[in-house]
Coordinates of C-alpha atoms and ligand atoms in Angstrom, one line a residue:
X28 CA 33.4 -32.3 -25.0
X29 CA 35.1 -31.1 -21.8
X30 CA 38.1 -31.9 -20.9
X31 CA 36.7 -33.0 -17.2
X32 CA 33.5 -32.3 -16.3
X33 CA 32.8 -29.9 -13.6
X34 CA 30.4 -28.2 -11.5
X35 CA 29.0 -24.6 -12.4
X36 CA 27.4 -22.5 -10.6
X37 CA 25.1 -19.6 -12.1
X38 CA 23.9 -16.4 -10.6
X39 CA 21.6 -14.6 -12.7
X40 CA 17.9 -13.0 -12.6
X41 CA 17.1 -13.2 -16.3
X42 CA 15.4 -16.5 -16.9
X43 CA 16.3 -16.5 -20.7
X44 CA 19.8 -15.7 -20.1
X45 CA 19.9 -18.5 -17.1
X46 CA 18.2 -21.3 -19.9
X47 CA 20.5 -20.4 -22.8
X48 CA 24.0 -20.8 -20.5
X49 CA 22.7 -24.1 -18.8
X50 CA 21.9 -25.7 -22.0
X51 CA 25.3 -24.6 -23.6
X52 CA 27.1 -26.0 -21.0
X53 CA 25.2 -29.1 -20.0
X54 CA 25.9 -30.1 -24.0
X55 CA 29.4 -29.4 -23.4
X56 CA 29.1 -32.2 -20.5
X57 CA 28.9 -29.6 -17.2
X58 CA 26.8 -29.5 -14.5
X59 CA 25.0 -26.6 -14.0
X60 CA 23.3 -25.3 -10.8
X61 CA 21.6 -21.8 -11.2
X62 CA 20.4 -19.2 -8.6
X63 CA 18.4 -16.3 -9.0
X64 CA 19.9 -13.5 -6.2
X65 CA 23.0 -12.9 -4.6
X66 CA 22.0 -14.4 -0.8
X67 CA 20.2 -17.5 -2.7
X68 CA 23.9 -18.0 -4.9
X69 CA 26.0 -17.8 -1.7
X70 CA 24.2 -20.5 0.2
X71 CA 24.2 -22.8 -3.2
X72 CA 27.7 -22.4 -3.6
X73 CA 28.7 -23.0 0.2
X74 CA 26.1 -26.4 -0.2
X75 CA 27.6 -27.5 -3.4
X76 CA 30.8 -26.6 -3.7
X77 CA 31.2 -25.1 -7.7
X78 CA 34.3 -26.1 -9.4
X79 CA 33.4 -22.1 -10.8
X80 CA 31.1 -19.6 -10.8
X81 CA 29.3 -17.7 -13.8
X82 CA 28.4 -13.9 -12.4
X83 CA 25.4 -11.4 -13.6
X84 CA 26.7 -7.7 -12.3
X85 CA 23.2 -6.3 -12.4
X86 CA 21.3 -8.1 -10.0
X87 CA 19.0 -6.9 -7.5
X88 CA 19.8 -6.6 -3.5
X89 CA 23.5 -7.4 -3.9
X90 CA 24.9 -6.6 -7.3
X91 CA 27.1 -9.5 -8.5
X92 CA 30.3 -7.6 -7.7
X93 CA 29.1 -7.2 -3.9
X94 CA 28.7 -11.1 -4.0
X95 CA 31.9 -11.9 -5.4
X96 CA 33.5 -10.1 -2.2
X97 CA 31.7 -11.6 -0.1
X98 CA 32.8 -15.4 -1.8
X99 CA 35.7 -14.0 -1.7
X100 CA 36.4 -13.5 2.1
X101 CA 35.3 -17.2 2.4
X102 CA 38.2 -19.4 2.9
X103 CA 36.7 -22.1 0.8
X104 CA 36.4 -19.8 -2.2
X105 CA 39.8 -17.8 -1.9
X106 CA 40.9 -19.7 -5.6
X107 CA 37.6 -20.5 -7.0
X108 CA 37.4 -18.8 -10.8
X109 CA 34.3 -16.7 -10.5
X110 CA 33.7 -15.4 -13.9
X111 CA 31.8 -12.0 -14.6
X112 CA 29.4 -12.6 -17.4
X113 CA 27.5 -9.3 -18.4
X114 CA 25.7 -7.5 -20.4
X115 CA 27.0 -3.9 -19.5
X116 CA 30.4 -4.0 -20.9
X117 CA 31.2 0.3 -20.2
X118 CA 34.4 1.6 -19.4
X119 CA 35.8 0.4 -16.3
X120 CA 33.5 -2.6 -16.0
X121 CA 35.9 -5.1 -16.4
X122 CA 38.3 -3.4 -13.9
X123 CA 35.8 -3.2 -11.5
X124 CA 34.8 -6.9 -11.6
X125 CA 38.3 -8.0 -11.7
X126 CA 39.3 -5.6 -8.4
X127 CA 35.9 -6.9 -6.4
X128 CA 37.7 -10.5 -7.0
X129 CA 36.3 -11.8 -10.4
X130 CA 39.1 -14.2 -12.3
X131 CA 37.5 -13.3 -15.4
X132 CA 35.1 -11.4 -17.9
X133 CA 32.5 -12.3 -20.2
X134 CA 30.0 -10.0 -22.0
X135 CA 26.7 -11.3 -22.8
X136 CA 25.2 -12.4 -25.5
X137 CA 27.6 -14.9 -25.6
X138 CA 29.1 -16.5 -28.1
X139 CA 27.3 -19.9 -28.3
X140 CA 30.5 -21.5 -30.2
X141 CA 33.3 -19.6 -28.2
X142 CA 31.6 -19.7 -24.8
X143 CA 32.2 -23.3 -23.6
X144 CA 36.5 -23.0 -24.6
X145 CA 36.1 -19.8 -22.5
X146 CA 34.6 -21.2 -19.5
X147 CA 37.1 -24.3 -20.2
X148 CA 39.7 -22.0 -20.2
X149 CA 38.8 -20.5 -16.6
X150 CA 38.6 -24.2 -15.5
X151 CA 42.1 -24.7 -16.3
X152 CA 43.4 -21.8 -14.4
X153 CA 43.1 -18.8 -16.9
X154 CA 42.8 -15.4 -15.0
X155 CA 42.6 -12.1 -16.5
X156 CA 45.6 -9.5 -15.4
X157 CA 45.2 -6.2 -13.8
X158 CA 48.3 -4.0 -12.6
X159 CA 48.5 -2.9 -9.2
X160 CA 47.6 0.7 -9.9
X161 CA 44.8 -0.6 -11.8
X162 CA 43.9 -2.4 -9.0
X163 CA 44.2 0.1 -6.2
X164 CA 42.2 3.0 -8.5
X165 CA 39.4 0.5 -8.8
X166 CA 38.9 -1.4 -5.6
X167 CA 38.8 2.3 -4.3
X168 CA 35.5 2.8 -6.2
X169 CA 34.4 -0.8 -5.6
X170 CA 34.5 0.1 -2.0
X171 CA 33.1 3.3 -2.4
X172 CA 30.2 1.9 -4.1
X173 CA 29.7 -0.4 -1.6
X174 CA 29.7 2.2 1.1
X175 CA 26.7 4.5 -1.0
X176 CA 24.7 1.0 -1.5
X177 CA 24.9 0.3 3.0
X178 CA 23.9 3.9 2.9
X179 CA 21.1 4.0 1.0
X180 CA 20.0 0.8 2.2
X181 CA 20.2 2.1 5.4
X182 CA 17.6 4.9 4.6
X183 CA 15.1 2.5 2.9
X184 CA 15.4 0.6 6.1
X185 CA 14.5 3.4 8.8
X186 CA 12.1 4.6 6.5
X187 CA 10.5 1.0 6.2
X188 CA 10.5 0.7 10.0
X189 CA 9.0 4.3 10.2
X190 CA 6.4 3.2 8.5
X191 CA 6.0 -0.3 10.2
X192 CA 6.1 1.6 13.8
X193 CA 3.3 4.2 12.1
X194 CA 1.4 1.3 11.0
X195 CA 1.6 -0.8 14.6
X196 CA 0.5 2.7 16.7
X197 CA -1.9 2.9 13.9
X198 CA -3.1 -0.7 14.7
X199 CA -3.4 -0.7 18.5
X200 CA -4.9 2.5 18.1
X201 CA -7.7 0.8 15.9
X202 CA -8.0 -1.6 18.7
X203 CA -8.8 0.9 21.3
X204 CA -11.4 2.8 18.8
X205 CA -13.0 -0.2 17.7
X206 CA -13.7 -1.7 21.7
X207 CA -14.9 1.9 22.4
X208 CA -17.4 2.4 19.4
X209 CA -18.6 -1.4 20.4
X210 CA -18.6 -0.9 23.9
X211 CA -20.7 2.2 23.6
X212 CA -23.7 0.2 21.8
X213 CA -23.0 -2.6 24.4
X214 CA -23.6 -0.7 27.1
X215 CA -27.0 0.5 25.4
X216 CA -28.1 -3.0 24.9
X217 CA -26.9 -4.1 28.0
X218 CA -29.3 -1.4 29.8
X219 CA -32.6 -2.1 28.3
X220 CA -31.9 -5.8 29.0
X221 CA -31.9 -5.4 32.5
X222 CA -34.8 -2.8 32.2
X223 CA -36.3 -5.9 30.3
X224 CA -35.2 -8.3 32.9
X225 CA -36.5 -5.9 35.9
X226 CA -40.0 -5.0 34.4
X227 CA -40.6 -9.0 33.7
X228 CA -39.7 -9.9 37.7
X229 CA -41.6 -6.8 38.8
X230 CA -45.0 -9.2 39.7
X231 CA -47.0 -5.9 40.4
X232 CA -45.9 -4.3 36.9
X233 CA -47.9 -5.1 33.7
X234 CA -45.9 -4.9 30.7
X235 CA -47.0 -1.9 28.7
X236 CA -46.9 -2.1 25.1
X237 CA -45.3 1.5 24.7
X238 CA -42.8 0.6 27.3
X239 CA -41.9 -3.0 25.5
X240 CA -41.7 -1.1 22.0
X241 CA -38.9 1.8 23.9
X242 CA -37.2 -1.1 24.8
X243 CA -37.3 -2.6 21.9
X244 CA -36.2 0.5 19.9
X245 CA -33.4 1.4 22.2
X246 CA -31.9 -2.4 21.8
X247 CA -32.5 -2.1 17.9
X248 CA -30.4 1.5 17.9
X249 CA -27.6 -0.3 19.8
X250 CA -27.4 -3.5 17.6
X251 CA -27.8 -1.5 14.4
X252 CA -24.7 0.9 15.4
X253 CA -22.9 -2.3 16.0
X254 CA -23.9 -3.9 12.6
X255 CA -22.8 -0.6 11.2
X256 CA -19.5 -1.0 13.2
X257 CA -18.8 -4.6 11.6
X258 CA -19.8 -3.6 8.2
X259 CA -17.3 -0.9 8.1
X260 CA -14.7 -3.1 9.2
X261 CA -15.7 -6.0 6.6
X262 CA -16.1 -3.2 3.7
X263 CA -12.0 -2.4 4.6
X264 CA -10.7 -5.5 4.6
X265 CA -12.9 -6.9 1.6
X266 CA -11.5 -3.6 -0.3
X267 CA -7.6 -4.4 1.1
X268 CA -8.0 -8.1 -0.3
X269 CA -9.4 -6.6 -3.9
X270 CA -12.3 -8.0 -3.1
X271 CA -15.1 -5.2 -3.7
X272 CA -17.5 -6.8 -6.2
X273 CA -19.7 -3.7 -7.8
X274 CA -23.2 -4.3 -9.3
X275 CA -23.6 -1.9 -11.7
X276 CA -26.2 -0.3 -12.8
X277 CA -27.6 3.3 -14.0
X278 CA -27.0 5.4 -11.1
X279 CA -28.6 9.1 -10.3
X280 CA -25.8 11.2 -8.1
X281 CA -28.1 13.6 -8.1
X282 CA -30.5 11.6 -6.5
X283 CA -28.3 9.9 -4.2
X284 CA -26.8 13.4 -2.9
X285 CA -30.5 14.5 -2.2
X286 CA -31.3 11.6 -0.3
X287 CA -28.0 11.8 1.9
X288 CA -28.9 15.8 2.6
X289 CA -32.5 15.1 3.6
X290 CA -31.0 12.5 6.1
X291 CA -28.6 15.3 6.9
X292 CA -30.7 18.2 7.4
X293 CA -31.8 17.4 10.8
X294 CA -28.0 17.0 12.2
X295 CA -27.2 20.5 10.3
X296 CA -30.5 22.1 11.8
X297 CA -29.6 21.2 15.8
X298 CA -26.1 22.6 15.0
X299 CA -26.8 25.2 12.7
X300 CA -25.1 23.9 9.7
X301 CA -25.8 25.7 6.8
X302 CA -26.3 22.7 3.7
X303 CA -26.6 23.9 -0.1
X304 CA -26.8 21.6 -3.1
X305 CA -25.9 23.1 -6.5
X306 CA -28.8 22.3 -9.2
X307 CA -27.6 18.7 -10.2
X308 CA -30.4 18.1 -12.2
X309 CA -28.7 18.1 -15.3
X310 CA -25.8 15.7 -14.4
X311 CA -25.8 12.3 -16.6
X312 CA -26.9 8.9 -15.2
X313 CA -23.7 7.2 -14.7
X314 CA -22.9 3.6 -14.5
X315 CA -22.0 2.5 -10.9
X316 CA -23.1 0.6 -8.3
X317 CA -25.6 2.5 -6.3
X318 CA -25.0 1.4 -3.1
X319 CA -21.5 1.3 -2.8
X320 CA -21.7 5.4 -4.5
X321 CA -24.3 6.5 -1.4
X322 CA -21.6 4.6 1.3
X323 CA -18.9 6.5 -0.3
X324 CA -20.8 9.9 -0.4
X325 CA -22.2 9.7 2.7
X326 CA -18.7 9.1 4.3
X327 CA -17.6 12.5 2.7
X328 CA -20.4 14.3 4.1
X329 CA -20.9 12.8 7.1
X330 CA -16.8 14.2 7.8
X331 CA -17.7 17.5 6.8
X332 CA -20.5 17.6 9.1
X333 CA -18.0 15.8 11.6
X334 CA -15.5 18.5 11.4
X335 CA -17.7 21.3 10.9
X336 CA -17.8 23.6 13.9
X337 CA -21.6 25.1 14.1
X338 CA -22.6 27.6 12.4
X339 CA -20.1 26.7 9.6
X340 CA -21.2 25.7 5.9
X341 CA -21.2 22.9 3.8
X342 CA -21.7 23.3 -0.3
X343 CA -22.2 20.2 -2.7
X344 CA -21.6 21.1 -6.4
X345 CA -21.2 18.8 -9.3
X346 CA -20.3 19.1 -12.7
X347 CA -19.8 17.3 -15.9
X348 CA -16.5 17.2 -18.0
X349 CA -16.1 15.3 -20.8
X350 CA -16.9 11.9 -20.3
X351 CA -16.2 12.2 -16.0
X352 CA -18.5 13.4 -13.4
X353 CA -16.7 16.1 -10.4
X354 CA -19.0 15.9 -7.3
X355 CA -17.2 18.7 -4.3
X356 CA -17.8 18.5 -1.1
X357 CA -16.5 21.7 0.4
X358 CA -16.9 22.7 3.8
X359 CA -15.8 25.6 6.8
X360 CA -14.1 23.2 9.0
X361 CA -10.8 22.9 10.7
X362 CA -9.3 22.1 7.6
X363 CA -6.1 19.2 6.9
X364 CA -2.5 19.7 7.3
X365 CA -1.3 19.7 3.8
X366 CA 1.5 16.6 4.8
X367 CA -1.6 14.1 5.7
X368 CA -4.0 14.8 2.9
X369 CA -2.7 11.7 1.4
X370 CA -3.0 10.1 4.4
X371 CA -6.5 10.2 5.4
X372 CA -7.1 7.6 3.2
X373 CA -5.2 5.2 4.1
X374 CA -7.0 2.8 6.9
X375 CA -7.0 2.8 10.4
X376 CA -5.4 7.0 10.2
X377 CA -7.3 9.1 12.5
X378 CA -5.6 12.6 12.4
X379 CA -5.3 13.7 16.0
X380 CA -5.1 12.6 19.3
X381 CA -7.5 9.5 20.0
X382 CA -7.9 10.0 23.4
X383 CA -10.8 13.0 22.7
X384 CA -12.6 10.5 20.5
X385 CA -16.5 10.6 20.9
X386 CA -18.8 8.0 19.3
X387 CA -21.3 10.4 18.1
X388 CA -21.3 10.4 14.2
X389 CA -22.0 13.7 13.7
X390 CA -21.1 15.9 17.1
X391 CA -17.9 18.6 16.3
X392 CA -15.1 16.0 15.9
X393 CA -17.0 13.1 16.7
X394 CA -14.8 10.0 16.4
X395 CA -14.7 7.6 14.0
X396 CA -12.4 4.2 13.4
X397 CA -10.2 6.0 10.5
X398 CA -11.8 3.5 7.9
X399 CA -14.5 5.7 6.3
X400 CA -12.2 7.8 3.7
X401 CA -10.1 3.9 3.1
X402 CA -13.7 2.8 2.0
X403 CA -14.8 5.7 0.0
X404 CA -11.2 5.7 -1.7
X405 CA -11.3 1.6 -2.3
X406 CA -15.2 2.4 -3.8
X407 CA -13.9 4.9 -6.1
X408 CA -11.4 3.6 -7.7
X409 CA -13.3 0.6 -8.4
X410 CA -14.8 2.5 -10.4
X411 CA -11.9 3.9 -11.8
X412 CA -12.2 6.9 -10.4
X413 CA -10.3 9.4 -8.2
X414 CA -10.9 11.0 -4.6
X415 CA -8.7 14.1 -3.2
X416 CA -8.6 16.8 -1.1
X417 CA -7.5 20.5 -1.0
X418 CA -7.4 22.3 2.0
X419 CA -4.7 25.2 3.1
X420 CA -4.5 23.3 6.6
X421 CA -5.2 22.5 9.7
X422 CA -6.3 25.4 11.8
X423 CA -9.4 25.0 15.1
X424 CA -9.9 28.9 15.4
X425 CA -9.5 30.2 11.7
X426 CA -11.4 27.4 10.0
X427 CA -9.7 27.2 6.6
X428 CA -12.2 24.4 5.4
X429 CA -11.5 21.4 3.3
X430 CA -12.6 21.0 -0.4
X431 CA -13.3 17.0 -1.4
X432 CA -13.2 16.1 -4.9
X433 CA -14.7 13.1 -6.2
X434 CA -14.4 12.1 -10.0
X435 CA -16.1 9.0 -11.1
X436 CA -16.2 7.9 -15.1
X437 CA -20.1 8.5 -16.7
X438 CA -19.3 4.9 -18.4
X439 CA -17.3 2.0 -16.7
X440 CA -16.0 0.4 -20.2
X441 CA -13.2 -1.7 -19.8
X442 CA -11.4 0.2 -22.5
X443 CA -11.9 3.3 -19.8
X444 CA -8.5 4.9 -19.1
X445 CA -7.6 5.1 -15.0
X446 CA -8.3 9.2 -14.3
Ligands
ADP502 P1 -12.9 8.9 10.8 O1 -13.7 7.7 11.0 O2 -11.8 9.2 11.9 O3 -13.6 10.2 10.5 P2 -12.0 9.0 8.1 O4 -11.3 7.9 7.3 O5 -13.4 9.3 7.6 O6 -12.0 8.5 9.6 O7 -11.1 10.3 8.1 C1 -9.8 10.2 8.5 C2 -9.3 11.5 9.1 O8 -9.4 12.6 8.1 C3 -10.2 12.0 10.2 O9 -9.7 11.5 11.5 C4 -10.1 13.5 10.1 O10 -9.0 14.0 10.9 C5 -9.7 13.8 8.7 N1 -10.8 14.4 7.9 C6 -11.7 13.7 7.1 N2 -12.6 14.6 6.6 C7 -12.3 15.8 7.0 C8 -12.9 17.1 6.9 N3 -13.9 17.3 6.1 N4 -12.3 18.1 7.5 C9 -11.2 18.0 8.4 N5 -10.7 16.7 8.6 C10 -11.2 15.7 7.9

């Protein structure tokens, strides 16, 4: 047993390590109070006051040597035996620990027998000697250390607000696409309601069948582009929140791809888009879900007619390899900038200025909300397969063209590795 009981206070990620010390110690008649991270074990010990302090090193946000400092420079913990107990035991270690302010130090594992007389001794005022010069050479590094840590925290922290301040413009410029590409149906259903409401009060008019079937068209065009409009913005977030539930079934990409290009054909014909399909007669059924596959094609396509100046071609090949299908989509457009080809797939990016966004689907540039290659990316790899794109760049007068790979597994076993 102790001599006196005391208070002891634990810093350390590793659960195992954390269990084994508290039980060796609570047998030996201490209290012991653990915490997992530097700011968590600062707060503890200001709260509870440890009689000492048992000290990982390698811990994550503040190493245990940063923490000790920082105890340290509190005037309640100026004489407090804070003891280093750690696994990396390299030349210099000790030095180190002892220079950031440690009393002591311990390597892990520890001894089970030894360990309590070692933390007794600590209690009683042991403290482990370092010359001057020792100490000078080493709080030098300690200090330089710290400095590179603040450093590169200081990167990852611009570099996460970078991205936080992309994200926001990338937001509120969601916001504005989204009320345009509703407003625009709005307005459509808005004007053949008050044609509606005008031919009803107009006593000398009769209401023509043909007339009440325009009408009824024209408000069925602007609901369905809103339905579409909804759908797409359900289909993101369901696919941010893992939520995309395939049915799969035997699925014809051949068939799919010839259903999408006759739906196609008229849009290429008014602006003289040239569309050729490969042969794909001899590509396997695959396992998929059907539906999902046609969304995520017909997003591809529906971009390269989108950014497709007329005149220009679009070619669809496929091919088989191994046990993986390769469908290209590769068009004579205004290409992508090498630096956002990642990007596009991620929601809400729309490359270019937003302000010269169109609602039409398929007119040069057209606008979309930035979610259609997010959704084709989120279908395809549930399906464990992979979307890219190749291009040389981004270029409005020499039309470099973009090349869009899509590989998708013939079989979704679960045994299936990611491609
Ligand atoms: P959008 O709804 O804006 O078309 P997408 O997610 O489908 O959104 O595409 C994101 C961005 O990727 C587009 O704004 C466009 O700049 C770029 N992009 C997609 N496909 C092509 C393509 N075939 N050629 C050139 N740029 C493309």
């Amino acid at each position: 047993m102790a001599s006196k009981a005391a208070t002891i206070l634990y810093i350390e990620d590793d659960n195992a390590s954390r269990l084994l010390v508290q039980r060796v110690l609570s047998n030996h008649g201490h209290t012991v109070l653990v915490a997992n991270e530097g700011l968590e074990g600062i707060a503890l010990a200001r709260e509870k006051n440890p009689h000492l302090i048992l000290m990982d090193i390698n811990l994550p946000h503040m190493d245990g040597r940063e923490i000790t400092t920082r105890l340290r420079s509190l005037p309640h913990f100026a004489n407090t035996p804070i003891v280093a107990l750690t696994a990396n035991s390299g030349p210099g270690s000790r030095e180190l620990a002892l220079a950031a302010g440690c009393t002591g130090f311990l390597t892990k594992p520890i001894d089970v027998a030894e360990f309590p007389h070692q933390v007794d001794n600590f209690l009683q005022g042991r403290s482990e000697p370092l010359t001057t010069d020792e100490r000078n050479i080493h709080l030098q590094k300690h200090a330089q250390n710290l400095v590179k840590r603040l450093e590169n925290k200081i990167r990852e922290l611009e570099s996460a607000n970078k991205r936080l301040r992309d994200l926001d413009k990338m937001k509120s410029d969601f916001i504005v696409l989204v009320s345009h590409e509703l407003r625009t149906p709005l307005t459509l259903i808005s004007g053949y309601t008050h044609l509606l409401e005008e031919q009803i009060q107009n006593v000398d008019s009769q209401l023509e069948p043909a007339s009440v079937t325009s009408i009824a068209n024209g408000l069925n065009m602007g609901v369905q582009r809103m339905r579409e409009v909804v759908n797409e913005i359900i289909s993101v977030s369901r696919i941010a929140s893992g939520n995309l539930e395939l049915v799969l079934g035997p699925l014809r990409v051949d068939r799919i791809i010839g259903s999408l290009c006759r739906e196609l054909q008229e849009i290429c014909d008014k602006r003289r888009l040239t569309l050729t399909v490969d042969d794909l007669s001899g590509l396997p059924v695959i396992e998929g879900d059907g539906q999902r596959i046609q969304v995520a094609l017909e997003n591809v396509l529906g971009n390269a007619v989108k950014y497709t100046p007329d005149g220009g071609r679009i070619d669809i090949v496929a091919r088989q390899m191994g046990n993986t299908i390769d469908i290209i989509v590769r068009d004579t457009g205004i290409g992508i900038p090498p630096a956002e080809q990642p990007r596009i797939f991620d929601q809400f990016y729309v490359l270019g200025s937003i302000e010269h966004h169109s609602t039409s689907k398929s007119a040069f540039q057209g606008g979309g909300l930035g979610l259609g290659l997010a959704i084709t990316k989120g279908i395809v790899e549930a399906h464990n397969g992979r979307i890219w794109v190749e291009s040389a760049g981004r270029d409005i007068e020499k039309l470099p063209g973009s090349t869009f790979h899509i590989l998708l597994p013939v079989k979704q076993s679960s045994q299936e590795p990611r491609l």
